[in-house]
Tab-separated table of N, CA and C in Angstrom:
chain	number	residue	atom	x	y	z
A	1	UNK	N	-30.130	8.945	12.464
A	1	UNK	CA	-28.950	8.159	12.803
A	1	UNK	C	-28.105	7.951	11.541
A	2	UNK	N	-26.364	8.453	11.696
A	2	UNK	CA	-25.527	8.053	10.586
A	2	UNK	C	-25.308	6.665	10.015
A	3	UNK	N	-25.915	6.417	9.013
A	3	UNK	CA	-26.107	4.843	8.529
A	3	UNK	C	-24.320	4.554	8.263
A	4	UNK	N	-23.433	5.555	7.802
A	4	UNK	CA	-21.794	4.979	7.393
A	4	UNK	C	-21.415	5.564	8.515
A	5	UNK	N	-20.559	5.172	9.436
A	5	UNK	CA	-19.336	5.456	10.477
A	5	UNK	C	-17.747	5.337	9.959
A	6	UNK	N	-17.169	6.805	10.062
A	6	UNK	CA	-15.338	6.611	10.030
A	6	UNK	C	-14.867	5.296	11.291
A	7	UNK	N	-14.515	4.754	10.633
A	7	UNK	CA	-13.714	3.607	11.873
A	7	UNK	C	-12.478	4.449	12.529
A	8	UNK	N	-12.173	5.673	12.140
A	8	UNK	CA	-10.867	6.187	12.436
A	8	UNK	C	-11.339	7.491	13.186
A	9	UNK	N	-12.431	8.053	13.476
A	9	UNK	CA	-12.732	8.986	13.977
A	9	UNK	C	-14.313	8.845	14.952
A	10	UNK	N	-14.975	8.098	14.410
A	10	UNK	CA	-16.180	7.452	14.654
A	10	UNK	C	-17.475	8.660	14.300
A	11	UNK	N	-17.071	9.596	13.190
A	11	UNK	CA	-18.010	10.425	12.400
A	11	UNK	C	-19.001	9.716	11.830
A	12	UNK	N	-19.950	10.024	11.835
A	12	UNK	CA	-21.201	9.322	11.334
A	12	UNK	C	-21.612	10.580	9.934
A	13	UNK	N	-22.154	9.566	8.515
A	13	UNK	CA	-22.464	10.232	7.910
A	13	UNK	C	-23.937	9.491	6.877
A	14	UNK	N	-24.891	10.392	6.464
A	14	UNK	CA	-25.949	9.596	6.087
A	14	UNK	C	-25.571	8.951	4.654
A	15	UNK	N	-24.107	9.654	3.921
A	15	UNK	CA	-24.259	8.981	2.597
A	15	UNK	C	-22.783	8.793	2.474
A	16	UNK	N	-22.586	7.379	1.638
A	16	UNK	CA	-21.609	6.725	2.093
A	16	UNK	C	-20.397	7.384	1.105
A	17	UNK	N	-20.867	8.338	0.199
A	17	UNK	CA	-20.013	9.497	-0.619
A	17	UNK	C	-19.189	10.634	0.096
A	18	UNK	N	-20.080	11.050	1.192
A	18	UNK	CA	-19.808	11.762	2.380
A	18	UNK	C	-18.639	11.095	2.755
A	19	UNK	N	-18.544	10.157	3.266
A	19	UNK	CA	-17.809	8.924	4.222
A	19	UNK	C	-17.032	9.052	3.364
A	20	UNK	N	-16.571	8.665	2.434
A	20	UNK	CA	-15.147	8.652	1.499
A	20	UNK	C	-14.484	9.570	1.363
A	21	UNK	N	-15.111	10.966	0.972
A	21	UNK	CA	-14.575	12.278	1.040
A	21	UNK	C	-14.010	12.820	2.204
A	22	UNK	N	-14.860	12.475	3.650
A	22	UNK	CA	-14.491	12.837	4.618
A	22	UNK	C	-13.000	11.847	5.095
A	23	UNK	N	-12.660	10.384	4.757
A	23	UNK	CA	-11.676	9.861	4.639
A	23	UNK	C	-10.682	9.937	4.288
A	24	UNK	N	-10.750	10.801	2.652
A	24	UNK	CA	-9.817	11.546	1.959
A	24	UNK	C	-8.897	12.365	2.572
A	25	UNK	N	-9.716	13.583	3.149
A	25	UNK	CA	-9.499	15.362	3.169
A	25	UNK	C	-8.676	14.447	4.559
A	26	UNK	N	-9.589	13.970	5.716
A	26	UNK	CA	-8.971	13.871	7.138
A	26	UNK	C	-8.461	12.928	7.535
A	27	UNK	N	-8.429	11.925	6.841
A	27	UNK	CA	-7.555	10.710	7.307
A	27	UNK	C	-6.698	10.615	5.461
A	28	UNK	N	-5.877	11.252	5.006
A	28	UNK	CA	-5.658	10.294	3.613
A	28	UNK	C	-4.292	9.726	4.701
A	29	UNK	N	-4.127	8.824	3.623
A	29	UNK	CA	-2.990	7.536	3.819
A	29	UNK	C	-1.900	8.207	4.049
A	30	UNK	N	-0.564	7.781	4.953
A	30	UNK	CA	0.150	8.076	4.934
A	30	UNK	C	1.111	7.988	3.377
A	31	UNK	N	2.079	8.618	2.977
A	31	UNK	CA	2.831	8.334	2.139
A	31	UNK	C	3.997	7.555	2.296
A	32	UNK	N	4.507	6.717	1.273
A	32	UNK	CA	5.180	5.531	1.486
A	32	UNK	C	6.375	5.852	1.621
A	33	UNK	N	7.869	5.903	2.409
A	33	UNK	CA	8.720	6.525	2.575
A	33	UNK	C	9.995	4.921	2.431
A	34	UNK	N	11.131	5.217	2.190
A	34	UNK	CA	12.352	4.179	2.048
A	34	UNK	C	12.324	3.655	3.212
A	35	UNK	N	12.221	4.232	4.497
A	35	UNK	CA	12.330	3.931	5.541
A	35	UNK	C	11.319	2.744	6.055
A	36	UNK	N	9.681	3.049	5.441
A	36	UNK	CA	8.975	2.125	5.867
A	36	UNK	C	9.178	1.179	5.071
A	37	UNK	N	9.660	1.082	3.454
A	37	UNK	CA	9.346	0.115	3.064
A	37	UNK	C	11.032	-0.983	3.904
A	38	UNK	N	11.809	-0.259	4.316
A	38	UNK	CA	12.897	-1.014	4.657
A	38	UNK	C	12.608	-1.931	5.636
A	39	UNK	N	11.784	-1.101	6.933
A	39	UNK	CA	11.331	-1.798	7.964
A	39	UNK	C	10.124	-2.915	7.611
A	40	UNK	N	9.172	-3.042	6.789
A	40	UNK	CA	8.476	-3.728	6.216
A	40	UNK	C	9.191	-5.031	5.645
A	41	UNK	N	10.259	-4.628	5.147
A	41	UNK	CA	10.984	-5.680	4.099
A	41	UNK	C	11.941	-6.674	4.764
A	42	UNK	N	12.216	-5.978	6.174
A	42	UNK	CA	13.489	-6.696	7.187
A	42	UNK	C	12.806	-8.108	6.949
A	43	UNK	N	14.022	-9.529	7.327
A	43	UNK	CA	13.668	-10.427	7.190
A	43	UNK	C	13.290	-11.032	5.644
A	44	UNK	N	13.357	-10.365	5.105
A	44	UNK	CA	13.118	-10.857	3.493
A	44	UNK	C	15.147	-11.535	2.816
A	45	UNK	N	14.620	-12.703	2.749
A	45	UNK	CA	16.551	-12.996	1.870
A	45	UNK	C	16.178	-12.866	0.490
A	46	UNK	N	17.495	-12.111	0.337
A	46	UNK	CA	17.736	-11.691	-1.390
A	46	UNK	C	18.513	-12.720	-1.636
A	47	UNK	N	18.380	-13.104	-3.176
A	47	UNK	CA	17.161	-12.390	-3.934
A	47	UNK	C	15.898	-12.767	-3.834
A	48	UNK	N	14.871	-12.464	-4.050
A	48	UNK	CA	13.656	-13.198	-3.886
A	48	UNK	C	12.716	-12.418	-5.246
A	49	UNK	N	12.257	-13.554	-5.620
A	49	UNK	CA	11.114	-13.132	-6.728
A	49	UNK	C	9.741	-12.426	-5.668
A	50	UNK	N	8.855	-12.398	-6.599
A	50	UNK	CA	8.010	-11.186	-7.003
A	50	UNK	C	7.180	-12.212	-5.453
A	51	UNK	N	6.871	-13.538	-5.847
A	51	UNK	CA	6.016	-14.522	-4.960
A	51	UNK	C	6.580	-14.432	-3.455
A	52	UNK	N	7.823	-14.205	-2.734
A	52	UNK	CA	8.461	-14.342	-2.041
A	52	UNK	C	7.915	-13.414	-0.684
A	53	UNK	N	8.248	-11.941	-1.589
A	53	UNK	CA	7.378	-10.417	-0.867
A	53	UNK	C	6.264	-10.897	-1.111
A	54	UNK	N	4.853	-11.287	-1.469
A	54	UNK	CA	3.754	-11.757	-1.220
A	54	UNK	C	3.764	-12.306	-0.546
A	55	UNK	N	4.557	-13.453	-0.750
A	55	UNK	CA	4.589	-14.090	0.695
A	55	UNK	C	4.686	-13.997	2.376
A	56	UNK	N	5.520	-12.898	1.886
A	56	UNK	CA	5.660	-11.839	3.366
A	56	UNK	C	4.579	-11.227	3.853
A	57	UNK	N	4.249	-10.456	2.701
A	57	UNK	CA	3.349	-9.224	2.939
A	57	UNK	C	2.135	-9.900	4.006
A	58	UNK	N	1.492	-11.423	3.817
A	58	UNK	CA	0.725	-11.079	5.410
A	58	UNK	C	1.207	-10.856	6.419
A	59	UNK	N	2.398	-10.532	7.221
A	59	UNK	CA	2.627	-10.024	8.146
A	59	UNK	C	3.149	-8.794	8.241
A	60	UNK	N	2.561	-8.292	7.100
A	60	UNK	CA	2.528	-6.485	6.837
A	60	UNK	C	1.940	-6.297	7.607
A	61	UNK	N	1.664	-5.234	8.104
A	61	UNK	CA	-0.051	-4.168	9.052
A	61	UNK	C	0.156	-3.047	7.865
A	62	UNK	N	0.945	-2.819	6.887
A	62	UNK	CA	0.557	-1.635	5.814
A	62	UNK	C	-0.282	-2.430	4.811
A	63	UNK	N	-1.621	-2.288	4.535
A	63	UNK	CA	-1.898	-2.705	3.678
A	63	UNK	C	-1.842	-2.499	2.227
A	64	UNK	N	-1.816	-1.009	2.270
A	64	UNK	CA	-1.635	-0.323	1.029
A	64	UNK	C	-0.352	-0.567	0.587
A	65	UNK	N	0.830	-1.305	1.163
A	65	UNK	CA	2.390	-1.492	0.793
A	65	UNK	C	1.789	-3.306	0.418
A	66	UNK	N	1.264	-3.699	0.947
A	66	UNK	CA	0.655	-5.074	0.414
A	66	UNK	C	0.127	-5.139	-1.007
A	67	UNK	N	-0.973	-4.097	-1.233
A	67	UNK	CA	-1.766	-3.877	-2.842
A	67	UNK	C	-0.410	-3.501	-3.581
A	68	UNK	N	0.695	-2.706	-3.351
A	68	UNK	CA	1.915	-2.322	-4.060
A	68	UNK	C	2.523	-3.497	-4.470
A	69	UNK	N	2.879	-4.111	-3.513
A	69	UNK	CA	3.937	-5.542	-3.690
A	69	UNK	C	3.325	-6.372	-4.961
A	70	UNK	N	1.899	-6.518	-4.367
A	70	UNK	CA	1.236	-7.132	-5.828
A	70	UNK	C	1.589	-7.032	-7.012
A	71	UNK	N	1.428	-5.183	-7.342
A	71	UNK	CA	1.579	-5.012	-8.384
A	71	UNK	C	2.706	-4.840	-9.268
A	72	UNK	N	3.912	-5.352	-8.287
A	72	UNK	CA	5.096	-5.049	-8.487
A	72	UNK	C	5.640	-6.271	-10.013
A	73	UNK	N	6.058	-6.064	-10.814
A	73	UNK	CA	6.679	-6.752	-11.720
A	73	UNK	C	7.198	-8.143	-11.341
A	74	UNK	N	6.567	-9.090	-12.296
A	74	UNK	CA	7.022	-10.256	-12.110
A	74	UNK	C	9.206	-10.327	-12.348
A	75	UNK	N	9.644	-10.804	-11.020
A	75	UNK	CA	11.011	-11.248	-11.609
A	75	UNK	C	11.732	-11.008	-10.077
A	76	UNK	N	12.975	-11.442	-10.262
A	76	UNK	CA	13.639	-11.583	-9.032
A	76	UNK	C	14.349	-10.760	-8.801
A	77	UNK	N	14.695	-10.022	-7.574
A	77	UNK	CA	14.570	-8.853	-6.586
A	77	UNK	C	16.355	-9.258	-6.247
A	78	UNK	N	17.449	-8.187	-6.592
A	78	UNK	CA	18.691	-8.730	-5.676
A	78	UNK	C	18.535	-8.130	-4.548
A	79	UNK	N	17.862	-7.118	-4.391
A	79	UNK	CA	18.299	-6.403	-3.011
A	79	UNK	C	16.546	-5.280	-2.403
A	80	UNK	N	16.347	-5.249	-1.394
A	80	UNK	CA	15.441	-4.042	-1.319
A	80	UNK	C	15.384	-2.723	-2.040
A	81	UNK	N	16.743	-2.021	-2.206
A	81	UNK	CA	17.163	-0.869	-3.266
A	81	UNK	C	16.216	-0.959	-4.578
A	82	UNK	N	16.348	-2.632	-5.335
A	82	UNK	CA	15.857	-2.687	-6.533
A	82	UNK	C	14.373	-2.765	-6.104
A	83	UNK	N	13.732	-3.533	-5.322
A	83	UNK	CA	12.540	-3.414	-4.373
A	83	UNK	C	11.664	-1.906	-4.375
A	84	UNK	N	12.223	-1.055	-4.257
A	84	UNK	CA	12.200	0.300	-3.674
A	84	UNK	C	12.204	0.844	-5.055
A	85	UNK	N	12.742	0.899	-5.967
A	85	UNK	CA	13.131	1.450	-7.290
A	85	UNK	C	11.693	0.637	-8.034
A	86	UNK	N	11.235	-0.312	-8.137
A	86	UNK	CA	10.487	-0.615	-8.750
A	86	UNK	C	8.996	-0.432	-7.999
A	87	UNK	N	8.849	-0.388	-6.806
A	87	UNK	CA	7.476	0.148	-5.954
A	87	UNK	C	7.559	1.584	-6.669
A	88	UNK	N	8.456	2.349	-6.705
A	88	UNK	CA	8.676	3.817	-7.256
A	88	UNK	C	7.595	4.050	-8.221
A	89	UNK	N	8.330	3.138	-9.785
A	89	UNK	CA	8.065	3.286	-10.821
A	89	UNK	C	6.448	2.607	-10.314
A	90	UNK	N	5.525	1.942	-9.966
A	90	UNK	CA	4.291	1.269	-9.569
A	90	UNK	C	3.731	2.764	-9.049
A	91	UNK	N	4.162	3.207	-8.240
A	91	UNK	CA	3.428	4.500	-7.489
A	91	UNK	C	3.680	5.741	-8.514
A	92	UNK	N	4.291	6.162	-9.036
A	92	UNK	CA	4.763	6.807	-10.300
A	92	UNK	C	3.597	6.868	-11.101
A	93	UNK	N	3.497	5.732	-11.828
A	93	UNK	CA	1.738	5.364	-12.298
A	93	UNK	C	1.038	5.907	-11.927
A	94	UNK	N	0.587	5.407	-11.149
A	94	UNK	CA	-0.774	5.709	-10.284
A	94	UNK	C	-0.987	6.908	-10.650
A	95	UNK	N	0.094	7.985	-10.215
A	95	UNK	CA	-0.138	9.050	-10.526
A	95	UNK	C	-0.452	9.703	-11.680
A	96	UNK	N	-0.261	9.557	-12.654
A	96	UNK	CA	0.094	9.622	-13.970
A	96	UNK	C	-1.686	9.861	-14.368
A	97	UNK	N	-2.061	11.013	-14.983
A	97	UNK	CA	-3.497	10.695	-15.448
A	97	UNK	C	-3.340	9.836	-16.663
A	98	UNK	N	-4.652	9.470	-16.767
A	98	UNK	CA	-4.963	8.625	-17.870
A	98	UNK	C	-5.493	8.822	-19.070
């Protein structure tokens, strides 16, 4: 019996290394597009500091646009555009080896 289960496929696997890899290759994350973060952001009044979008973000369902917002630079936001420009430079990173 598979001791780890995909919640997204219901694959069973005996090692939970398996399970991550197989998460990777067949489920990876969608990529973050202007569009979602716009629809995500509706309802937000500009300007709003960094605390404001946290504040929002529990009524995200993206979670991974939630861990972003976090990491987004402390300071106040005039518009989603600047929002969007600075998630950029955050995901930009990421990429970036180390």
């Amino acid at each position: 019996m598979a001791q780890f289960k995909c919640k997204i496929c219901d694959l069973g696997f005996q090692q939970k290394s398996k399970l991550e890899q197989h998460k990777e290759s067949s489920h990876p994350e969608k990529a973050l597009s202007a569009a979602d973060l716009q629809g995500h952001l509706q309802g937000i009044k500009y300007p709003a500091k960094k605390k404001d979008l946290i504040n929002h973000a529990p009524v995200l369902e993206d979670h991974a646009l939630t861990r972003l917002i976090e990491r987004l630079p402390e300071q106040t936001y005039r518009d989603s555009a600047q929002v969007s420009r600075a998630l950029g430079r955050v995901i930009s990173h990421e990429d970036k080896p180390v």
